[in-house]
């Protein structure tokens, strides 16, 4: 086992590792971050820090417009979440509301707005549900896991439970209802079924 194996295995299990001035940090399920995992992190700490630091140095920052648009979604989700009675209730942002807000914040014309949405969708930072009416803030990693999950569900013959086409319309605006909103949750579901 080496530093890359440890990082990959923990990321697959939903444990986040990062480096800052204080050193190596982790966050994840206590059932996964066992004493043996902590010992491995201690043993390979210098190598792990080096790998994570190199990876961070190679990461290109998101374009400013993307960052602003994504932070607008985050702000709107936080606003809606504060109004909900139940903490785990799903939050949906209507596309017209989100579009209006980031168009105003960024002073974009209609063409620029359309281009920004295409970029975010193509790079899997944003997922449009329900015929592109509802927008989800997401990450490229989660979208890869979601695609893998949907393909797995189709091979098991249960894909219809999680993905369907809205009544009377056949387009790419298919809705999805996933059993979890984390990569680890999707992996756990596949393992248990």
PDB file of C-alpha atoms in Angstrom:
ATOM      1  CA  UNK A   1       0.000   0.000   0.000  1.00  0.00           C
ATOM      2  CA  UNK A   2       1.196   3.524  -0.787  1.00  0.00           C
ATOM      3  CA  UNK A   3      -0.064   7.078  -0.304  1.00  0.00           C
ATOM      4  CA  UNK A   4      -2.070   7.098  -3.550  1.00  0.00           C
ATOM      5  CA  UNK A   5      -3.778   3.797  -2.622  1.00  0.00           C
ATOM      6  CA  UNK A   6      -4.759   5.190   0.784  1.00  0.00           C
ATOM      7  CA  UNK A   7      -6.104   8.450  -0.686  1.00  0.00           C
ATOM      8  CA  UNK A   8      -8.046   6.630  -3.419  1.00  0.00           C
ATOM      9  CA  UNK A   9      -9.529   4.080  -1.030  1.00  0.00           C
ATOM     10  CA  UNK A  10     -10.643   6.730   1.467  1.00  0.00           C
ATOM     11  CA  UNK A  11     -12.101   8.998  -1.242  1.00  0.00           C
ATOM     12  CA  UNK A  12     -14.047   6.000  -2.614  1.00  0.00           C
ATOM     13  CA  UNK A  13     -15.465   5.484   0.890  1.00  0.00           C
ATOM     14  CA  UNK A  14     -16.448   9.144   1.206  1.00  0.00           C
ATOM     15  CA  UNK A  15     -13.617  10.297   3.474  1.00  0.00           C
ATOM     16  CA  UNK A  16     -12.150  13.706   2.561  1.00  0.00           C
ATOM     17  CA  UNK A  17      -8.443  14.409   3.030  1.00  0.00           C
ATOM     18  CA  UNK A  18      -6.886  17.844   2.752  1.00  0.00           C
ATOM     19  CA  UNK A  19      -3.717  19.719   3.607  1.00  0.00           C
ATOM     20  CA  UNK A  20      -3.313  23.190   5.081  1.00  0.00           C
ATOM     21  CA  UNK A  21      -0.737  25.008   7.205  1.00  0.00           C
ATOM     22  CA  UNK A  22      -1.529  22.794  10.196  1.00  0.00           C
ATOM     23  CA  UNK A  23      -0.824  19.574   8.276  1.00  0.00           C
ATOM     24  CA  UNK A  24      -3.039  16.683   7.174  1.00  0.00           C
ATOM     25  CA  UNK A  25      -6.756  16.689   7.997  1.00  0.00           C
ATOM     26  CA  UNK A  26      -9.574  14.246   7.358  1.00  0.00           C
ATOM     27  CA  UNK A  27     -13.354  14.151   7.633  1.00  0.00           C
ATOM     28  CA  UNK A  28     -15.629  11.157   7.260  1.00  0.00           C
ATOM     29  CA  UNK A  29     -17.702   8.418   8.814  1.00  0.00           C
ATOM     30  CA  UNK A  30     -16.271   7.171  12.119  1.00  0.00           C
ATOM     31  CA  UNK A  31     -17.011   3.605  10.978  1.00  0.00           C
ATOM     32  CA  UNK A  32     -14.560   4.094   8.112  1.00  0.00           C
ATOM     33  CA  UNK A  33     -11.930   6.171   9.925  1.00  0.00           C
ATOM     34  CA  UNK A  34     -10.934   3.328  12.243  1.00  0.00           C
ATOM     35  CA  UNK A  35      -7.789   3.227  14.407  1.00  0.00           C
ATOM     36  CA  UNK A  36      -6.037   1.175  11.688  1.00  0.00           C
ATOM     37  CA  UNK A  37      -6.868   3.878   9.104  1.00  0.00           C
ATOM     38  CA  UNK A  38      -5.549   6.575  11.442  1.00  0.00           C
ATOM     39  CA  UNK A  39      -2.342   4.537  11.906  1.00  0.00           C
ATOM     40  CA  UNK A  40      -1.941   4.250   8.120  1.00  0.00           C
ATOM     41  CA  UNK A  41      -2.450   8.022   7.797  1.00  0.00           C
ATOM     42  CA  UNK A  42       0.237   8.605  10.424  1.00  0.00           C
ATOM     43  CA  UNK A  43       2.629   6.130   8.801  1.00  0.00           C
ATOM     44  CA  UNK A  44       2.273   7.597   5.297  1.00  0.00           C
ATOM     45  CA  UNK A  45       1.622  11.195   6.354  1.00  0.00           C
ATOM     46  CA  UNK A  46       4.588  12.852   4.545  1.00  0.00           C
ATOM     47  CA  UNK A  47       3.835  10.988   1.286  1.00  0.00           C
ATOM     48  CA  UNK A  48       0.089  11.740   1.517  1.00  0.00           C
ATOM     49  CA  UNK A  49       0.776  15.449   2.141  1.00  0.00           C
ATOM     50  CA  UNK A  50       3.112  15.513  -0.876  1.00  0.00           C
ATOM     51  CA  UNK A  51       0.524  13.846  -3.168  1.00  0.00           C
ATOM     52  CA  UNK A  52      -2.311  16.106  -1.984  1.00  0.00           C
ATOM     53  CA  UNK A  53      -0.133  19.218  -2.293  1.00  0.00           C
ATOM     54  CA  UNK A  54       0.886  18.332  -5.859  1.00  0.00           C
ATOM     55  CA  UNK A  55      -2.738  17.629  -6.756  1.00  0.00           C
ATOM     56  CA  UNK A  56      -3.857  20.979  -5.309  1.00  0.00           C
ATOM     57  CA  UNK A  57      -1.098  22.803  -7.203  1.00  0.00           C
ATOM     58  CA  UNK A  58      -2.262  21.218 -10.475  1.00  0.00           C
ATOM     59  CA  UNK A  59      -5.941  22.053  -9.943  1.00  0.00           C
ATOM     60  CA  UNK A  60      -7.031  24.952 -12.089  1.00  0.00           C
ATOM     61  CA  UNK A  61      -9.331  27.368 -10.290  1.00  0.00           C
ATOM     62  CA  UNK A  62     -12.894  27.539 -11.551  1.00  0.00           C
ATOM     63  CA  UNK A  63     -13.645  30.453 -13.860  1.00  0.00           C
ATOM     64  CA  UNK A  64     -14.979  33.406 -11.853  1.00  0.00           C
ATOM     65  CA  UNK A  65     -18.397  33.292 -13.517  1.00  0.00           C
ATOM     66  CA  UNK A  66     -18.781  29.620 -12.673  1.00  0.00           C
ATOM     67  CA  UNK A  67     -17.825  30.261  -9.049  1.00  0.00           C
ATOM     68  CA  UNK A  68     -20.302  33.123  -8.767  1.00  0.00           C
ATOM     69  CA  UNK A  69     -23.139  31.115 -10.367  1.00  0.00           C
ATOM     70  CA  UNK A  70     -22.477  28.125  -8.109  1.00  0.00           C
ATOM     71  CA  UNK A  71     -22.324  30.321  -5.015  1.00  0.00           C
ATOM     72  CA  UNK A  72     -25.695  31.794  -6.040  1.00  0.00           C
ATOM     73  CA  UNK A  73     -27.152  28.269  -5.998  1.00  0.00           C
ATOM     74  CA  UNK A  74     -25.560  27.631  -2.601  1.00  0.00           C
ATOM     75  CA  UNK A  75     -27.037  30.877  -1.240  1.00  0.00           C
ATOM     76  CA  UNK A  76     -30.501  30.063  -2.595  1.00  0.00           C
ATOM     77  CA  UNK A  77     -30.346  26.543  -1.154  1.00  0.00           C
ATOM     78  CA  UNK A  78     -29.329  27.978   2.241  1.00  0.00           C
ATOM     79  CA  UNK A  79     -32.228  30.454   2.101  1.00  0.00           C
ATOM     80  CA  UNK A  80     -34.748  27.743   1.239  1.00  0.00           C
ATOM     81  CA  UNK A  81     -33.293  25.341   3.792  1.00  0.00           C
ATOM     82  CA  UNK A  82     -33.784  27.949   6.549  1.00  0.00           C
ATOM     83  CA  UNK A  83     -37.483  28.166   5.628  1.00  0.00           C
ATOM     84  CA  UNK A  84     -38.112  24.405   5.709  1.00  0.00           C
ATOM     85  CA  UNK A  85     -39.749  22.726   8.636  1.00  0.00           C
ATOM     86  CA  UNK A  86     -37.808  19.483   8.150  1.00  0.00           C
ATOM     87  CA  UNK A  87     -34.025  19.628   7.885  1.00  0.00           C
ATOM     88  CA  UNK A  88     -33.813  16.714   5.409  1.00  0.00           C
ATOM     89  CA  UNK A  89     -36.588  17.874   3.078  1.00  0.00           C
ATOM     90  CA  UNK A  90     -35.433  18.152  -0.552  1.00  0.00           C
ATOM     91  CA  UNK A  91     -34.593  21.638  -1.777  1.00  0.00           C
ATOM     92  CA  UNK A  92     -35.355  22.533  -5.379  1.00  0.00           C
ATOM     93  CA  UNK A  93     -34.416  25.798  -7.050  1.00  0.00           C
ATOM     94  CA  UNK A  94     -36.502  26.832 -10.029  1.00  0.00           C
ATOM     95  CA  UNK A  95     -34.332  27.519 -13.039  1.00  0.00           C
ATOM     96  CA  UNK A  96     -35.999  30.854 -13.798  1.00  0.00           C
ATOM     97  CA  UNK A  97     -35.281  32.121 -10.257  1.00  0.00           C
ATOM     98  CA  UNK A  98     -31.666  30.938 -10.280  1.00  0.00           C
ATOM     99  CA  UNK A  99     -31.100  32.271 -13.789  1.00  0.00           C
ATOM    100  CA  UNK A 100     -32.553  35.670 -12.886  1.00  0.00           C
ATOM    101  CA  UNK A 101     -30.382  35.978  -9.792  1.00  0.00           C
ATOM    102  CA  UNK A 102     -27.016  35.068 -11.335  1.00  0.00           C
ATOM    103  CA  UNK A 103     -27.796  37.027 -14.509  1.00  0.00           C
ATOM    104  CA  UNK A 104     -28.285  40.104 -12.364  1.00  0.00           C
ATOM    105  CA  UNK A 105     -25.227  39.433 -10.159  1.00  0.00           C
ATOM    106  CA  UNK A 106     -22.958  38.911 -13.176  1.00  0.00           C
ATOM    107  CA  UNK A 107     -24.633  41.490 -15.485  1.00  0.00           C
ATOM    108  CA  UNK A 108     -25.006  38.921 -18.266  1.00  0.00           C
ATOM    109  CA  UNK A 109     -27.039  39.208 -21.455  1.00  0.00           C
ATOM    110  CA  UNK A 110     -29.230  36.283 -22.581  1.00  0.00           C
ATOM    111  CA  UNK A 111     -26.561  34.745 -24.820  1.00  0.00           C
ATOM    112  CA  UNK A 112     -23.907  34.872 -22.069  1.00  0.00           C
ATOM    113  CA  UNK A 113     -26.377  33.384 -19.602  1.00  0.00           C
ATOM    114  CA  UNK A 114     -27.153  30.487 -21.920  1.00  0.00           C
ATOM    115  CA  UNK A 115     -23.449  29.859 -22.484  1.00  0.00           C
ATOM    116  CA  UNK A 116     -22.736  29.838 -18.740  1.00  0.00           C
ATOM    117  CA  UNK A 117     -25.496  27.275 -18.140  1.00  0.00           C
ATOM    118  CA  UNK A 118     -24.164  25.087 -20.940  1.00  0.00           C
ATOM    119  CA  UNK A 119     -20.653  25.213 -19.471  1.00  0.00           C
ATOM    120  CA  UNK A 120     -21.827  24.338 -15.973  1.00  0.00           C
ATOM    121  CA  UNK A 121     -24.036  21.517 -17.231  1.00  0.00           C
ATOM    122  CA  UNK A 122     -21.349  20.093 -19.559  1.00  0.00           C
ATOM    123  CA  UNK A 123     -18.796  20.108 -16.745  1.00  0.00           C
ATOM    124  CA  UNK A 124     -21.299  18.505 -14.343  1.00  0.00           C
ATOM    125  CA  UNK A 125     -21.360  21.233 -11.719  1.00  0.00           C
ATOM    126  CA  UNK A 126     -25.100  21.675 -12.271  1.00  0.00           C
ATOM    127  CA  UNK A 127     -27.826  19.138 -12.970  1.00  0.00           C
ATOM    128  CA  UNK A 128     -31.205  20.200 -14.344  1.00  0.00           C
ATOM    129  CA  UNK A 129     -34.160  18.026 -13.318  1.00  0.00           C
ATOM    130  CA  UNK A 130     -37.761  17.929 -14.495  1.00  0.00           C
ATOM    131  CA  UNK A 131     -37.369  19.123 -18.083  1.00  0.00           C
ATOM    132  CA  UNK A 132     -34.656  21.592 -17.030  1.00  0.00           C
ATOM    133  CA  UNK A 133     -36.979  23.355 -14.599  1.00  0.00           C
ATOM    134  CA  UNK A 134     -35.258  22.489 -11.338  1.00  0.00           C
ATOM    135  CA  UNK A 135     -31.554  22.974 -10.760  1.00  0.00           C
ATOM    136  CA  UNK A 136     -29.321  20.952  -8.441  1.00  0.00           C
ATOM    137  CA  UNK A 137     -25.902  22.044  -7.229  1.00  0.00           C
ATOM    138  CA  UNK A 138     -23.622  19.075  -7.645  1.00  0.00           C
ATOM    139  CA  UNK A 139     -19.998  18.077  -8.238  1.00  0.00           C
ATOM    140  CA  UNK A 140     -18.278  16.266 -11.112  1.00  0.00           C
ATOM    141  CA  UNK A 141     -17.368  13.399  -8.760  1.00  0.00           C
ATOM    142  CA  UNK A 142     -20.971  12.942  -7.602  1.00  0.00           C
ATOM    143  CA  UNK A 143     -22.280  13.022 -11.188  1.00  0.00           C
ATOM    144  CA  UNK A 144     -19.839  10.266 -12.171  1.00  0.00           C
ATOM    145  CA  UNK A 145     -21.063   8.207  -9.209  1.00  0.00           C
ATOM    146  CA  UNK A 146     -24.700   8.973 -10.115  1.00  0.00           C
ATOM    147  CA  UNK A 147     -24.140   7.839 -13.729  1.00  0.00           C
ATOM    148  CA  UNK A 148     -22.508   4.655 -12.437  1.00  0.00           C
ATOM    149  CA  UNK A 149     -25.450   4.095 -10.082  1.00  0.00           C
ATOM    150  CA  UNK A 150     -28.079   4.613 -12.807  1.00  0.00           C
ATOM    151  CA  UNK A 151     -26.233   2.162 -15.101  1.00  0.00           C
ATOM    152  CA  UNK A 152     -26.044  -0.353 -12.246  1.00  0.00           C
ATOM    153  CA  UNK A 153     -29.771   0.047 -11.541  1.00  0.00           C
ATOM    154  CA  UNK A 154     -30.571  -0.540 -15.225  1.00  0.00           C
ATOM    155  CA  UNK A 155     -28.562  -3.797 -15.242  1.00  0.00           C
ATOM    156  CA  UNK A 156     -30.472  -4.925 -12.137  1.00  0.00           C
ATOM    157  CA  UNK A 157     -33.784  -4.124 -13.819  1.00  0.00           C
ATOM    158  CA  UNK A 158     -34.685  -1.491 -11.225  1.00  0.00           C
ATOM    159  CA  UNK A 159     -33.671   1.618 -13.175  1.00  0.00           C
ATOM    160  CA  UNK A 160     -37.298   2.742 -13.411  1.00  0.00           C
ATOM    161  CA  UNK A 161     -37.326   3.348  -9.663  1.00  0.00           C
ATOM    162  CA  UNK A 162     -34.684   6.045  -9.953  1.00  0.00           C
ATOM    163  CA  UNK A 163     -34.983   7.574 -13.416  1.00  0.00           C
ATOM    164  CA  UNK A 164     -38.017   8.248 -15.547  1.00  0.00           C
ATOM    165  CA  UNK A 165     -39.333  10.459 -18.315  1.00  0.00           C
ATOM    166  CA  UNK A 166     -41.956  13.083 -17.424  1.00  0.00           C
ATOM    167  CA  UNK A 167     -45.453  12.234 -18.662  1.00  0.00           C
ATOM    168  CA  UNK A 168     -45.998  12.881 -22.338  1.00  0.00           C
ATOM    169  CA  UNK A 169     -42.570  14.338 -22.993  1.00  0.00           C
ATOM    170  CA  UNK A 170     -39.468  12.532 -24.210  1.00  0.00           C
ATOM    171  CA  UNK A 171     -36.379  14.705 -23.943  1.00  0.00           C
ATOM    172  CA  UNK A 172     -33.197  14.995 -21.962  1.00  0.00           C
ATOM    173  CA  UNK A 173     -34.955  16.579 -19.020  1.00  0.00           C
ATOM    174  CA  UNK A 174     -35.472  13.275 -17.276  1.00  0.00           C
ATOM    175  CA  UNK A 175     -36.070  13.412 -13.564  1.00  0.00           C
ATOM    176  CA  UNK A 176     -34.070  11.360 -11.124  1.00  0.00           C
ATOM    177  CA  UNK A 177     -34.694  10.293  -7.562  1.00  0.00           C
ATOM    178  CA  UNK A 178     -31.510   8.807  -6.155  1.00  0.00           C
ATOM    179  CA  UNK A 179     -31.537   6.887  -2.861  1.00  0.00           C
ATOM    180  CA  UNK A 180     -28.657   8.968  -1.482  1.00  0.00           C
ATOM    181  CA  UNK A 181     -27.046  12.347  -2.044  1.00  0.00           C
ATOM    182  CA  UNK A 182     -23.459  11.272  -1.345  1.00  0.00           C
ATOM    183  CA  UNK A 183     -21.061   9.042  -3.264  1.00  0.00           C
ATOM    184  CA  UNK A 184     -20.702   6.799  -0.214  1.00  0.00           C
ATOM    185  CA  UNK A 185     -24.493   6.531   0.101  1.00  0.00           C
ATOM    186  CA  UNK A 186     -24.855   5.401  -3.525  1.00  0.00           C
ATOM    187  CA  UNK A 187     -22.020   2.873  -3.100  1.00  0.00           C
ATOM    188  CA  UNK A 188     -23.581   1.523   0.096  1.00  0.00           C
ATOM    189  CA  UNK A 189     -26.945   1.100  -1.655  1.00  0.00           C
ATOM    190  CA  UNK A 190     -25.336  -0.883  -4.493  1.00  0.00           C
ATOM    191  CA  UNK A 191     -23.477  -3.118  -2.024  1.00  0.00           C
ATOM    192  CA  UNK A 192     -26.618  -3.835   0.001  1.00  0.00           C
ATOM    193  CA  UNK A 193     -28.744  -4.809  -3.005  1.00  0.00           C
TER     194      UNK A 193
END
